[in-house]
Short mmCIF file of C-alpha atoms and ligand atoms in Angstrom, two decimals:
data_model
loop_
_atom_site.label_atom_id
_atom_site.label_comp_id
_atom_site.label_asym_id
_atom_site.label_seq_id
_atom_site.Cartn_x
_atom_site.Cartn_y
_atom_site.Cartn_z
CA MET A 1 102.68 113.77 71.42
CA SER A 2 105.12 112.61 74.02
CA LYS A 3 104.51 109.28 75.67
CA GLN A 4 102.93 108.89 79.07
CA ARG A 5 105.50 107.82 81.59
CA VAL A 6 104.43 104.94 83.77
CA LEU A 7 106.74 103.96 86.59
CA THR A 8 106.59 101.39 89.34
CA GLY A 9 108.98 99.75 91.78
CA ILE A 10 109.07 96.25 93.22
CA THR A 11 110.59 95.89 96.65
CA THR A 12 113.13 93.09 96.59
CA THR A 13 112.04 91.04 99.54
CA GLY A 14 110.58 87.59 99.02
CA THR A 15 109.87 85.32 96.09
CA PRO A 16 107.17 86.33 93.57
CA HIS A 17 103.88 84.50 94.05
CA LEU A 18 100.69 84.06 92.04
CA GLY A 19 99.18 87.15 93.68
CA ASN A 20 102.12 89.34 92.59
CA TYR A 21 101.84 87.92 89.10
CA VAL A 22 98.13 88.50 88.64
CA GLY A 23 97.97 91.80 90.54
CA ALA A 24 101.13 93.55 89.38
CA ILE A 25 103.50 91.77 87.01
CA ARG A 26 101.03 90.61 84.35
CA PRO A 27 99.29 94.00 83.98
CA ALA A 28 102.62 95.85 84.03
CA ILE A 29 104.08 93.74 81.25
CA ALA A 30 100.90 94.25 79.22
CA ALA A 31 101.06 98.02 79.78
CA SER A 32 104.70 98.13 78.71
CA GLU A 33 103.65 96.85 75.28
CA ARG A 34 101.51 99.90 74.56
CA ALA A 35 102.95 102.28 71.99
CA ASP A 36 101.74 105.40 73.83
CA VAL A 37 103.51 104.48 77.07
CA GLN A 38 107.13 104.66 78.19
CA SER A 39 107.47 102.38 81.17
CA PHE A 40 110.05 102.47 83.91
CA TYR A 41 110.09 99.34 86.06
CA PHE A 42 112.69 98.93 88.74
CA LEU A 43 113.89 96.67 91.53
CA ALA A 44 113.57 98.71 94.71
CA ASP A 45 116.51 97.23 96.57
CA PHE A 46 117.11 100.30 98.75
CA HIS A 47 113.50 99.91 99.88
CA ALA A 48 114.19 96.28 100.72
CA LEU A 49 116.66 97.38 103.42
CA ILE A 50 113.80 98.97 105.32
CA LYS A 51 112.11 95.62 105.91
CA CYS A 52 114.91 93.11 105.61
CA HIS A 53 118.33 93.16 107.25
CA ASP A 54 119.44 89.80 105.89
CA PRO A 55 121.90 90.47 103.04
CA VAL A 56 121.53 86.97 101.61
CA LEU A 57 117.76 87.30 101.35
CA VAL A 58 117.90 90.78 99.80
CA HIS A 59 120.33 89.59 97.17
CA GLN A 60 118.46 86.38 96.44
CA SER A 61 115.17 88.20 96.11
CA THR A 62 116.69 90.77 93.75
CA ARG A 63 117.94 87.97 91.52
CA GLU A 64 114.63 86.09 91.61
CA ILE A 65 112.47 89.10 90.93
CA ALA A 66 114.66 90.22 88.02
CA ALA A 67 114.57 86.69 86.57
CA THR A 68 110.80 86.57 87.00
CA TRP A 69 110.12 89.70 84.99
CA LEU A 70 112.49 88.65 82.24
CA ALA A 71 111.15 85.09 82.13
CA LEU A 72 107.61 86.41 81.78
CA GLY A 73 108.64 88.27 78.68
CA LEU A 74 109.18 91.87 79.73
CA ASP A 75 110.62 93.47 76.60
CA THR A 76 113.58 95.44 77.89
CA ASP A 77 114.04 97.17 74.54
CA ASN A 78 110.72 98.80 75.21
CA ALA A 79 110.53 99.15 78.98
CA ILE A 80 113.38 100.63 80.99
CA PHE A 81 114.13 97.92 83.56
CA TYR A 82 116.72 98.75 86.20
CA ARG A 83 117.83 98.33 89.77
CA GLN A 84 117.32 101.34 92.02
CA SER A 85 120.79 101.07 93.55
CA ASP A 86 122.40 101.34 90.09
CA VAL A 87 121.09 104.89 89.78
CA PRO A 88 123.07 107.00 92.28
CA GLU A 89 121.07 110.07 91.31
CA ILE A 90 118.09 108.62 93.21
CA PRO A 91 119.58 108.72 96.73
CA GLU A 92 121.06 112.11 95.98
CA LEU A 93 117.70 113.48 94.93
CA CYS A 94 116.23 111.78 97.98
CA TRP A 95 118.38 113.99 100.18
CA MET A 96 117.33 117.17 98.41
CA LEU A 97 113.70 116.17 98.78
CA THR A 98 114.28 115.26 102.42
CA CYS A 99 115.30 118.86 102.98
CA MET A 100 111.99 120.06 101.51
CA ALA A 101 109.69 117.41 103.01
CA ALA A 102 107.72 118.35 106.10
CA LYS A 103 108.32 116.14 109.11
CA GLY A 104 104.64 116.47 109.92
CA LEU A 105 103.83 114.87 106.57
CA MET A 106 105.96 111.85 107.44
CA ASN A 107 104.29 111.58 110.85
CA ARG A 108 101.07 110.82 108.99
CA ALA A 109 102.42 107.95 106.86
CA HIS A 110 100.35 104.78 107.37
CA ALA A 111 103.28 102.34 107.53
CA TYR A 112 105.01 104.39 110.20
CA LYS A 113 101.80 105.03 112.14
CA ALA A 114 100.94 101.32 112.11
CA SER A 115 104.31 100.53 113.71
CA VAL A 116 103.79 103.20 116.38
CA ASP A 117 100.28 101.90 117.10
CA ALA A 118 101.58 98.34 117.43
CA ASN A 119 104.25 99.52 119.88
CA VAL A 120 101.76 101.45 121.97
CA ALA A 121 99.35 98.49 121.99
CA ALA A 122 102.18 96.23 123.18
CA GLY A 123 103.11 98.70 125.93
CA ASP A 124 106.48 99.47 124.32
CA ASP A 125 108.10 102.82 123.68
CA ALA A 126 106.35 104.41 120.65
CA ASP A 127 109.60 104.42 118.65
CA PHE A 128 110.64 100.88 119.51
CA GLY A 129 112.27 99.17 116.51
CA ILE A 130 111.43 102.04 114.14
CA THR A 131 114.33 103.08 111.94
CA MET A 132 114.77 106.37 110.13
CA GLY A 133 114.54 104.26 106.97
CA LEU A 134 110.95 103.34 107.75
CA TYR A 135 110.19 106.89 108.79
CA SER A 136 111.47 108.52 105.63
CA TYR A 137 110.50 105.71 103.25
CA PRO A 138 107.93 107.93 101.46
CA ILE A 139 110.69 110.41 100.55
CA LEU A 140 112.81 107.71 98.91
CA MET A 141 109.73 106.63 97.03
CA ALA A 142 109.12 110.24 95.97
CA ALA A 143 112.69 110.40 94.66
CA ASP A 144 112.13 107.20 92.64
CA ILE A 145 109.10 108.72 90.99
CA LEU A 146 110.17 112.36 90.55
CA MET A 147 113.59 111.35 89.21
CA PHE A 148 111.91 110.19 86.00
CA ASN A 149 109.04 112.67 85.90
CA ALA A 150 106.54 109.82 85.91
CA ASN A 151 102.94 110.73 85.10
CA LYS A 152 101.29 107.54 86.33
CA VAL A 153 102.32 105.20 89.07
CA PRO A 154 100.48 101.84 89.14
CA VAL A 155 100.25 100.72 92.75
CA GLY A 156 98.07 98.85 95.19
CA LYS A 157 95.61 100.81 97.35
CA ASP A 158 98.03 100.73 100.30
CA GLN A 159 100.47 102.88 98.34
CA ILE A 160 98.14 105.70 97.27
CA GLN A 161 99.13 107.82 100.24
CA HIS A 162 102.78 107.62 99.20
CA ILE A 163 102.00 108.94 95.73
CA GLU A 164 100.10 111.82 97.30
CA MET A 165 103.11 112.55 99.46
CA ALA A 166 105.32 112.53 96.36
CA ARG A 167 103.00 115.11 94.79
CA ASP A 168 103.12 117.19 97.92
CA ILE A 169 106.89 117.15 98.08
CA ALA A 170 107.19 117.87 94.35
CA ALA A 171 104.80 120.81 94.58
CA ARG A 172 106.73 122.27 97.48
CA PHE A 173 110.03 121.89 95.66
CA ASN A 174 108.61 123.40 92.47
CA HIS A 175 107.10 126.28 94.37
CA HIS A 176 110.39 127.15 95.99
CA TYR A 177 112.96 126.33 93.30
CA GLY A 178 110.96 126.50 90.05
CA GLU A 179 109.20 123.88 87.95
CA HIS A 180 111.39 120.81 87.95
CA PHE A 181 109.04 117.96 88.67
CA VAL A 182 105.89 116.51 87.17
CA LEU A 183 103.18 115.85 89.76
CA PRO A 184 102.55 112.08 89.59
CA GLU A 185 99.22 110.32 89.89
CA ALA A 186 98.48 106.93 91.38
CA LEU A 187 96.94 104.41 89.02
CA VAL A 188 94.85 101.88 90.89
CA ASP A 189 93.23 99.29 88.67
CA ASP A 190 90.09 97.92 90.27
CA ASN A 191 89.73 95.34 87.53
CA VAL A 192 92.92 93.60 88.54
CA ALA A 193 92.18 90.71 90.87
CA VAL A 194 93.54 90.64 94.39
CA LEU A 195 94.17 86.91 94.74
CA GLN A 196 93.25 84.96 97.81
CA GLY A 197 95.88 82.76 99.41
CA LEU A 198 95.82 79.19 100.74
CA ASP A 199 93.77 80.22 103.79
CA GLY A 200 91.31 82.45 101.91
CA ARG A 201 92.80 85.74 103.12
CA LYS A 202 94.59 88.03 100.65
CA MET A 203 97.62 86.19 99.23
CA SER A 204 100.53 87.86 100.96
CA LYS A 205 103.99 87.02 102.17
CA SER A 206 103.11 88.47 105.55
CA TYR A 207 100.35 85.87 106.02
CA GLY A 208 102.53 82.97 104.86
CA ASN A 209 99.70 81.80 102.59
CA THR A 210 101.27 82.24 99.17
CA ILE A 211 101.72 79.99 96.18
CA PRO A 212 105.11 80.89 94.66
CA LEU A 213 104.83 81.56 90.94
CA PHE A 214 107.60 79.30 89.71
CA LEU A 215 107.36 76.30 91.99
CA PRO A 216 108.52 73.09 90.33
CA GLU A 217 105.53 71.22 88.90
CA LYS A 218 105.16 68.69 91.69
CA GLN A 219 105.33 71.31 94.39
CA LEU A 220 102.88 73.54 92.56
CA LYS A 221 100.43 70.65 92.57
CA LYS A 222 101.02 70.06 96.29
CA SER A 223 100.61 73.72 97.09
CA ILE A 224 97.32 73.99 95.20
CA ASN A 225 96.09 70.93 97.08
CA LYS A 226 96.58 72.88 100.30
CA ILE A 227 94.02 75.55 99.39
CA VAL A 228 91.43 75.47 102.16
CA THR A 229 87.98 74.27 101.07
CA ASN A 230 84.95 72.99 102.96
CA LEU A 231 83.67 69.49 103.67
CA LEU A 232 81.16 69.26 100.84
CA GLU A 233 81.29 65.87 99.12
CA PRO A 234 81.53 65.20 95.38
CA GLY A 235 78.09 65.64 93.88
CA GLN A 236 77.05 68.33 96.38
CA PRO A 237 76.66 71.77 94.77
CA LYS A 238 79.39 74.21 95.75
CA ASP A 239 79.36 78.00 95.96
CA ALA A 240 81.82 79.43 93.43
CA ASP A 241 81.71 82.96 94.82
CA THR A 242 83.09 82.06 98.24
CA SER A 243 85.70 79.60 96.95
CA THR A 244 89.40 80.39 96.78
CA VAL A 245 89.85 77.65 94.17
CA PHE A 246 87.30 79.37 91.96
CA GLN A 247 88.71 82.83 92.62
CA ILE A 248 92.18 81.78 91.50
CA TRP A 249 90.70 79.90 88.55
CA GLN A 250 89.01 83.07 87.39
CA ALA A 251 92.29 85.00 87.42
CA PHE A 252 93.84 82.58 84.92
CA ALA A 253 90.87 81.39 82.88
CA THR A 254 89.12 82.75 79.80
CA PRO A 255 85.55 83.98 80.35
CA GLN A 256 84.29 80.72 78.78
CA GLN A 257 86.43 78.58 81.09
CA THR A 258 85.19 80.60 84.05
CA ALA A 259 81.56 80.07 83.06
CA ASP A 260 82.21 76.34 82.63
CA MET A 261 83.83 76.07 86.05
CA ARG A 262 80.96 77.95 87.65
CA GLN A 263 78.62 75.38 86.16
CA ALA A 264 80.85 72.53 87.38
CA PHE A 265 80.66 73.97 90.92
CA ALA A 266 76.86 74.09 90.71
CA ASP A 267 76.93 70.49 89.47
CA GLY A 268 78.98 69.41 92.48
CA ILE A 269 82.51 68.97 91.10
CA ALA A 270 84.75 67.22 93.67
CA TRP A 271 87.30 69.52 95.35
CA GLY A 272 90.09 67.18 94.27
CA GLU A 273 89.00 67.43 90.65
CA ALA A 274 88.61 71.24 90.75
CA LYS A 275 92.12 71.53 92.19
CA LYS A 276 93.53 69.18 89.58
CA GLN A 277 92.04 71.34 86.83
CA LEU A 278 93.31 74.50 88.51
CA PHE A 279 96.80 73.02 88.63
CA GLU A 280 96.67 72.18 84.92
CA LEU A 281 95.40 75.63 84.00
CA ILE A 282 98.16 77.42 85.90
CA ASN A 283 100.86 74.97 84.94
CA ASN A 284 100.06 75.38 81.25
CA GLN A 285 100.30 79.15 81.55
CA VAL A 286 103.50 79.38 83.55
CA GLY A 287 105.30 76.24 82.36
CA GLU A 288 107.27 77.88 79.59
CA ALA A 289 108.18 80.93 81.68
CA ARG A 290 109.28 78.62 84.50
CA GLU A 291 111.82 77.00 82.17
CA LYS A 292 113.14 80.40 81.16
CA TYR A 293 113.25 81.42 84.82
CA GLU A 294 115.34 78.42 85.73
CA ALA A 295 117.66 79.02 82.77
CA LEU A 296 118.08 82.67 83.82
CA LEU A 297 118.88 81.78 87.41
CA ALA A 298 121.47 79.34 86.10
CA ASN A 299 123.08 82.22 84.20
CA PRO A 300 123.00 85.19 86.59
CA ALA A 301 125.66 87.02 84.55
CA HIS A 302 123.07 87.51 81.85
CA ILE A 303 120.59 89.00 84.32
CA GLU A 304 123.27 91.38 85.52
CA GLU A 305 124.07 92.42 81.95
CA VAL A 306 120.44 93.23 81.25
CA LEU A 307 120.27 95.32 84.42
CA GLN A 308 123.40 97.23 83.49
CA VAL A 309 121.93 98.14 80.12
CA GLY A 310 118.76 99.23 81.93
CA ALA A 311 120.74 101.35 84.38
CA GLU A 312 122.44 103.13 81.51
CA LYS A 313 119.09 103.96 79.92
CA ALA A 314 117.70 105.12 83.24
CA ARG A 315 120.70 107.30 83.92
CA ALA A 316 120.33 108.98 80.54
CA HIS A 317 117.23 110.50 82.17
CA SER A 318 118.34 110.88 85.77
CA LYS A 319 121.74 112.52 85.19
CA PRO A 320 120.55 115.59 83.28
CA LEU A 321 117.59 116.11 85.60
CA LEU A 322 119.75 115.90 88.71
CA GLU A 323 122.23 118.31 87.16
CA LYS A 324 119.44 120.87 86.80
CA VAL A 325 118.12 120.22 90.28
CA ARG A 326 121.59 120.61 91.79
CA ALA A 327 122.00 123.96 90.10
CA ALA A 328 118.54 125.03 91.21
CA VAL A 329 119.38 124.47 94.88
CA GLY A 330 122.76 126.20 94.54
CA ILE A 331 125.05 123.20 94.25
CA LYS A 332 127.27 123.86 91.26
CA LYS A 333 130.84 124.65 90.28
CA ILE A 334 132.22 127.90 91.64
CA HIS A 335 132.71 130.44 88.90
N1 LIG B 401 106.96 100.96 98.20
C1 LIG B 401 106.46 100.19 97.10
C2 LIG B 401 105.85 98.88 97.65
O1 LIG B 401 106.22 98.44 98.70
C3 LIG B 401 107.56 99.86 96.13
C4 LIG B 401 108.11 101.09 95.53
C5 LIG B 401 109.29 101.70 95.82
C6 LIG B 401 107.48 101.89 94.54
N2 LIG B 401 109.47 102.81 95.08
C7 LIG B 401 108.37 102.96 94.29
C8 LIG B 401 106.27 101.80 93.86
C9 LIG B 401 108.03 103.96 93.37
C10 LIG B 401 105.94 102.79 92.96
C11 LIG B 401 106.82 103.86 92.70
O2 LIG B 401 105.01 98.30 96.98
#
């Protein structure tokens, strides 16, 4: 039986935080170790240009995210790990799909609609600040996925619509030009925790409430100390289920450790003590990877080498598929 193809992209804006680790990176690395799965994980740097027009930040984020995945032990002999922009077949396929994608479909994309709504609410022109990149973002994402005939695409809930659009576009292409693409499915894992951030809302770069994954030890401690709690004194029972400290604890702890911490909350553990233990738990789990991360960032040439090997493996798939797709649409040598 051929292996299931699992593919996902990570937009290269920002520095990975605990929420990215728990919600995406950790489960993806675990999935890549399964024998029945061929995983494709890539740095979506073309997608980064949609949100970020600062070249220094895009480049820095690409380096940091690549180093993060490698430091956490992604086995690149097993998973195909590459940078989107190293696979020129992707933007080419994107154009062919653009010519088959309905404009009306793009009008319905949440990310685009949210920007229009914000403009209208602010009394601006509906198209204010909206680039064609944002508008056709779902088509680039479809190209990423269809290029490798992925079966499953692990994503957050906010991305489900994009996978449905990729299916739609693929079906339309297949219907017109013949069966070239697998129809992908979104894989949303409800068991994976969505971490809360410092202020108790979802941990997200857009809220500025994140705890970066590889902060130096001292800063990690400081950051954890900033998690918002309430005014309950040591000795007063505390509610584990509404506590961000407990929620993050649970994402890193064994079931036994979680049960013990729940008891400690009921027994009135001091916030300072709970945070100290949380720091130790996280620090023990990421300490070794943090050293690797720092070593990798000190040797960027090695990161680049790994990505080049990944690009070659990716292109072994993308080149022949694109060749077929080109011929199917009538782009081929004259004979
Ligand atoms: N748009 C996705 C995000 O912001 C990242 C992404 C780009 C992606 N291409 C993809 C995810 C293809 C899955 C498959 O999270």
